[in-house]
mmCIF file of C-alpha atoms in Angstrom:
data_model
loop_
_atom_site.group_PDB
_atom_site.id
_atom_site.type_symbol
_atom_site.label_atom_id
_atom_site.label_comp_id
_atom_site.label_asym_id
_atom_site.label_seq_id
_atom_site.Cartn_x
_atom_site.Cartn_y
_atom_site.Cartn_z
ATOM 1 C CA UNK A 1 15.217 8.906 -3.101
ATOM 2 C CA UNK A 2 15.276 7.571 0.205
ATOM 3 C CA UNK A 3 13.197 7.367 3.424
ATOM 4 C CA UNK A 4 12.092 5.126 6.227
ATOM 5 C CA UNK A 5 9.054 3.055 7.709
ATOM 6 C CA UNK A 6 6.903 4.470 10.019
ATOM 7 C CA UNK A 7 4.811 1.812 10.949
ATOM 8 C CA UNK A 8 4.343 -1.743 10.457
ATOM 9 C CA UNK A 9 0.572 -3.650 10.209
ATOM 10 C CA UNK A 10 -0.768 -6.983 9.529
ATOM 11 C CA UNK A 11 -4.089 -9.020 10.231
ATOM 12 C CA UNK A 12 -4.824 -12.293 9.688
ATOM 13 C CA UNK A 13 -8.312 -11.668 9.145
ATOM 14 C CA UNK A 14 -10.764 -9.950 6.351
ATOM 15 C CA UNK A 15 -11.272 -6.430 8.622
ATOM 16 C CA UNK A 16 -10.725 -3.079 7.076
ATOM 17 C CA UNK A 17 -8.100 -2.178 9.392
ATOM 18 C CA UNK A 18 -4.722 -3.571 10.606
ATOM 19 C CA UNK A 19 -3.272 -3.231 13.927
ATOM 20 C CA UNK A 20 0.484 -2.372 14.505
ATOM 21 C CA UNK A 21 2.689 -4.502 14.711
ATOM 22 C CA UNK A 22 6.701 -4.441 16.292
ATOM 23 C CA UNK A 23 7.764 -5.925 13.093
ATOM 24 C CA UNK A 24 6.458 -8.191 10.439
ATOM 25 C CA UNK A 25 8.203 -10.847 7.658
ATOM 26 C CA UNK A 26 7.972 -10.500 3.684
ATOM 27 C CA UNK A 27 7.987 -13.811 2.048
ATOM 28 C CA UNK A 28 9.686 -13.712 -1.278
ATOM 29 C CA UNK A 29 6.598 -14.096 -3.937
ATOM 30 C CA UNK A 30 3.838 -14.267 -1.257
ATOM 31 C CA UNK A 31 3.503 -10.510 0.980
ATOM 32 C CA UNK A 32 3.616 -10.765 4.582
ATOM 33 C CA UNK A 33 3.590 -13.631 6.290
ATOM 34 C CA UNK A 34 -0.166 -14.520 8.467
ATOM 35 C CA UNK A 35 -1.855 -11.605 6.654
ATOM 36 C CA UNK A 36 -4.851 -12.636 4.919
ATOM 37 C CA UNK A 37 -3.913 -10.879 1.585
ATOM 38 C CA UNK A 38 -0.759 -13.140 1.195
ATOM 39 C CA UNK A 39 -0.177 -15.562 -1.346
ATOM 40 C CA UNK A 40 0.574 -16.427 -5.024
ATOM 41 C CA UNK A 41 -2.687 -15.707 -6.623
ATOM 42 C CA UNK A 42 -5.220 -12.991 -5.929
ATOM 43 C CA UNK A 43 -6.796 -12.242 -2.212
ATOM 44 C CA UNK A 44 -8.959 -9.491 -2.358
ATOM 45 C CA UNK A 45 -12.530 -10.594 -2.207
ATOM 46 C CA UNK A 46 -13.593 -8.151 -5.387
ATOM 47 C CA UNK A 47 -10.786 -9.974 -7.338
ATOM 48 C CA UNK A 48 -11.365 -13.849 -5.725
ATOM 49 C CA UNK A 49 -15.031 -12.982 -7.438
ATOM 50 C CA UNK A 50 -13.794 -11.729 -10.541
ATOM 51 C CA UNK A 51 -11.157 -15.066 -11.202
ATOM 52 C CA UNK A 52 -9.292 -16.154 -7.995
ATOM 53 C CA UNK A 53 -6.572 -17.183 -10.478
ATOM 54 C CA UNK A 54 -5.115 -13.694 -11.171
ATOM 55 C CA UNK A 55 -1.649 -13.222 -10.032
ATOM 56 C CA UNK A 56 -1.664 -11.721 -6.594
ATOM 57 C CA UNK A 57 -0.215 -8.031 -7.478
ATOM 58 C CA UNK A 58 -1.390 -6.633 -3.737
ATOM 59 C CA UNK A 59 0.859 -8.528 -1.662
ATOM 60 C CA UNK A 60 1.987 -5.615 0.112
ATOM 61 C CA UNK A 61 0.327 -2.463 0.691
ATOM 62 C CA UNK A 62 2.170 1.109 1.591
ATOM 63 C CA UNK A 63 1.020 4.113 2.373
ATOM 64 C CA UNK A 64 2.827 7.930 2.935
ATOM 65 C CA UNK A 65 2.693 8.728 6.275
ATOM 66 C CA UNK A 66 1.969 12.126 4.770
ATOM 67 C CA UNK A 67 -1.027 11.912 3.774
ATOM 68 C CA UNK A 68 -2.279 11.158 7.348
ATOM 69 C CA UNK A 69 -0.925 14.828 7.835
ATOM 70 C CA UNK A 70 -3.136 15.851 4.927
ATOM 71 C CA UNK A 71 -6.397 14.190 5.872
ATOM 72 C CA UNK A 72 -5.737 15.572 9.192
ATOM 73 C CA UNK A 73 -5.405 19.161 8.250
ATOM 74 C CA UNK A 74 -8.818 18.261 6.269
ATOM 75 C CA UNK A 75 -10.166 17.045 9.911
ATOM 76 C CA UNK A 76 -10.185 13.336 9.458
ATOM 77 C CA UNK A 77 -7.740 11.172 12.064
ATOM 78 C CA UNK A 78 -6.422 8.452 10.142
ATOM 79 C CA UNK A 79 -3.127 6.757 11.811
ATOM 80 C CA UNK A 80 -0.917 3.883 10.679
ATOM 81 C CA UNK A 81 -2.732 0.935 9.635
ATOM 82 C CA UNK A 82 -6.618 2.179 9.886
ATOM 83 C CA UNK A 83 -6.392 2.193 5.757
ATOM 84 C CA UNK A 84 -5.663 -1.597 5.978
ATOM 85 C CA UNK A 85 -2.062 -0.812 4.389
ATOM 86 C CA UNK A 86 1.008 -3.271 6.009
ATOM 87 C CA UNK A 87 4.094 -0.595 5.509
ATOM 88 C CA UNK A 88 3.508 3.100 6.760
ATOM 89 C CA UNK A 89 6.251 5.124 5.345
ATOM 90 C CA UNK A 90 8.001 8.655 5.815
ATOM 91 C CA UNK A 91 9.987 10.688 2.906
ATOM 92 C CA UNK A 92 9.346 8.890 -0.268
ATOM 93 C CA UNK A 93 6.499 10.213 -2.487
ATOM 94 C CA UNK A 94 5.084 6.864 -3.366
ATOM 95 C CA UNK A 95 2.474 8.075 -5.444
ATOM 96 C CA UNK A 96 4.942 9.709 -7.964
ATOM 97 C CA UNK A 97 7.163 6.482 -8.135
ATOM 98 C CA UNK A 98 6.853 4.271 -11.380
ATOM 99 C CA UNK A 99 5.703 1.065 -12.100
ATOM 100 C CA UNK A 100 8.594 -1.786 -11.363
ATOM 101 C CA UNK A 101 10.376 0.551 -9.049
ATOM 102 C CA UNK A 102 12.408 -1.293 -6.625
ATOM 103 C CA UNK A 103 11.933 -0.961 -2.612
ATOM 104 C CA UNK A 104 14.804 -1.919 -0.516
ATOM 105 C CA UNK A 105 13.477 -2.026 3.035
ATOM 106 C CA UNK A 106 15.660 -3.058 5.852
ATOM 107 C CA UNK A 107 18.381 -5.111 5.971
ATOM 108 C CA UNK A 108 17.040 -7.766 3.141
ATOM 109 C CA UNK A 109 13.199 -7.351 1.933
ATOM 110 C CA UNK A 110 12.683 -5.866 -1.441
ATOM 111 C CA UNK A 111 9.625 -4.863 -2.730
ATOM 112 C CA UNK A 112 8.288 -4.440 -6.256
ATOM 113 C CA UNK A 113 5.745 -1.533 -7.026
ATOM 114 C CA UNK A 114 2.895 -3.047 -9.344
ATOM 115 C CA UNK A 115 0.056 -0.064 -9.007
ATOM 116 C CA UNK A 116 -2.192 1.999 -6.871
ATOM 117 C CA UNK A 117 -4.256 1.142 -4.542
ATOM 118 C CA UNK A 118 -7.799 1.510 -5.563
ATOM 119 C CA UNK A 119 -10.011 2.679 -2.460
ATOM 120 C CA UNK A 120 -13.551 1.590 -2.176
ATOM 121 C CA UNK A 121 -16.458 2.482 -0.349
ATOM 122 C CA UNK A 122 -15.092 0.366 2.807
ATOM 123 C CA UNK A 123 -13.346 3.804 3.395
ATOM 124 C CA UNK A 124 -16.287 5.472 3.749
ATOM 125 C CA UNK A 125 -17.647 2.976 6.306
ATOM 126 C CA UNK A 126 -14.605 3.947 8.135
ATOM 127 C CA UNK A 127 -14.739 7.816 8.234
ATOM 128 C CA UNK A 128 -17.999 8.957 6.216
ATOM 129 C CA UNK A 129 -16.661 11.292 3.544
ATOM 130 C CA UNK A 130 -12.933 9.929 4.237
ATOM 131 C CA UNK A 131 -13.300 8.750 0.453
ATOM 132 C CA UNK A 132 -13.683 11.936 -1.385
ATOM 133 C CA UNK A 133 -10.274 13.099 -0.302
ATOM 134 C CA UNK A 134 -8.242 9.982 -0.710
ATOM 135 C CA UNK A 135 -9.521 9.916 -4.679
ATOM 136 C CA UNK A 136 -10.189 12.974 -6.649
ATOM 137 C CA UNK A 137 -9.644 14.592 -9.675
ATOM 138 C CA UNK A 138 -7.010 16.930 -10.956
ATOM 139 C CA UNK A 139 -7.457 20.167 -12.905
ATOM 140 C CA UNK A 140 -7.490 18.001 -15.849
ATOM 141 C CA UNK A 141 -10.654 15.908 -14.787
ATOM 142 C CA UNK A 142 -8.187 12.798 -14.229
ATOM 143 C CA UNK A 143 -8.931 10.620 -11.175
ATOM 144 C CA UNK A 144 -6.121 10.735 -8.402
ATOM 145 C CA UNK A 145 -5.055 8.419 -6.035
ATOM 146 C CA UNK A 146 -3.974 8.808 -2.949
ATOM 147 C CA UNK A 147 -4.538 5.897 -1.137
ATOM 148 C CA UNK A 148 -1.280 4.017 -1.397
ATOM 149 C CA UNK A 149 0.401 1.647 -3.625
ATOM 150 C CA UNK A 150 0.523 -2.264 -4.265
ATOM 151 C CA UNK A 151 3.810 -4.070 -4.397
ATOM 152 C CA UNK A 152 4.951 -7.786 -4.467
ATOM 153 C CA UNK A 153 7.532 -9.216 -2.644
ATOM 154 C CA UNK A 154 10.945 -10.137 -4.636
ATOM 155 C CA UNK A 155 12.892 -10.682 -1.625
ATOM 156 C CA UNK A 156 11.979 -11.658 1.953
ATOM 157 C CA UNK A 157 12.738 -9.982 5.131
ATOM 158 C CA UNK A 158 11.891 -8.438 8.508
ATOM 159 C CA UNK A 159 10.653 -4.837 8.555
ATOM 160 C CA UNK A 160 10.347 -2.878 11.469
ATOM 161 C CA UNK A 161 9.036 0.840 12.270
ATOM 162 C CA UNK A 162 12.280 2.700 11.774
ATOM 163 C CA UNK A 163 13.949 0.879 8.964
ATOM 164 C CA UNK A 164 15.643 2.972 5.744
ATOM 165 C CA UNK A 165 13.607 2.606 2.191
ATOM 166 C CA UNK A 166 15.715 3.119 -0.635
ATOM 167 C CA UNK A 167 14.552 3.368 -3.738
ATOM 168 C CA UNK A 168 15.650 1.633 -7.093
ATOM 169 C CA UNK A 169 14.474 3.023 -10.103
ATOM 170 C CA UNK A 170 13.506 0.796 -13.374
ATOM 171 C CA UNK A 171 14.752 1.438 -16.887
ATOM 172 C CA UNK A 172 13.766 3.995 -18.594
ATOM 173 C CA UNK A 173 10.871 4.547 -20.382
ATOM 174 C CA UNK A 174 9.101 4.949 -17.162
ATOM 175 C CA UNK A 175 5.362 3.622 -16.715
ATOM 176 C CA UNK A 176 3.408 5.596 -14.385
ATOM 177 C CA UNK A 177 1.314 3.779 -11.724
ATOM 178 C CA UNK A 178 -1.660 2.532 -12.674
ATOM 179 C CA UNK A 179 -5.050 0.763 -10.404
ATOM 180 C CA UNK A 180 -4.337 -2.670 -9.678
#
């Protein structure tokens, strides 16, 4: 499975949203360099409150480009970055990807998928009801989400809006994505 970036995003400050960017650097074992959700250990207020010594498993934050065609059809406009996510991407279903899957972005950076994303009411504060269709439920009464995935950074690199994602699969038995 293969597929490319769409957008790139970073912000070096606690807002909800990140602005484009032409490019932006991994650093191996940290996310992207001057965003405020990089580093060893946990970033995420919710999680500094919890017990800031947690391993930082949100370093990097990607999102479909596809579902901003979804939300749109629902009449939402969401665009690259607005979800606070640092990688936009086209052709990959991230959502169905499993745990430990490999992301080769670029020429160098590599990117290791820990979980989901779990939205939170900011989204709402964004685009009132904007929450409801990034997490539901399947016919099964599970909880779905669609907000993105969570990924550390195993090796560095620049990534730019147009660079291939190929995907490297873990050993088998997969383990599907779960909220980090």
């Amino acid at each position: 499975m293969s597929g490319r970036v769409t957008a790139v995003s970073s912000n070096g400050e606690y807002t909800f949203t990140k602005p484009n960017r032409d490019s932006i650097t991994l650093l191996a074992g940290l996310g992207v360099e001057g965003d405020v959700h990089a580093g060893v250990t946990v970033k995420h207020r919710s999680r500094l409150a919890q017990d800031p010594t947690q391993p930082n498993l949100r370093q990097v934050h990607l999102i479909h480009e596809e579902l901003f065609a979804e939300l749109r059809e629902a009449g939402f406009e969401v665009a690259p970055g607005q979800l606070g996510e640092n990688i936009s991407t086209q052709g990959i279903d991230l959502l169905a990807l499993p745990t430990g899957t490999l992301l080769h972005i670029g020429d160098r950076a590599v990117v290791e998928v820990t979980g989901l994303r779990n939205p939170c009411l900011q989204i709402d504060r964004f685009q009132d009801g904007l929450l409801k269709r990034v997490v539901g439920r399947d016919a099964a009464g599970n909880v779905v989400r669609k907000a993105g995935i969570m990924s550390v950074v195993r090796e560095g690199g620049v990534v730019r809006p147009g660079d291939p994602i190929k995907t490297e699969l873990p050993a088998e038995p997969h383990r599907p994505l779960r909220k980090v």
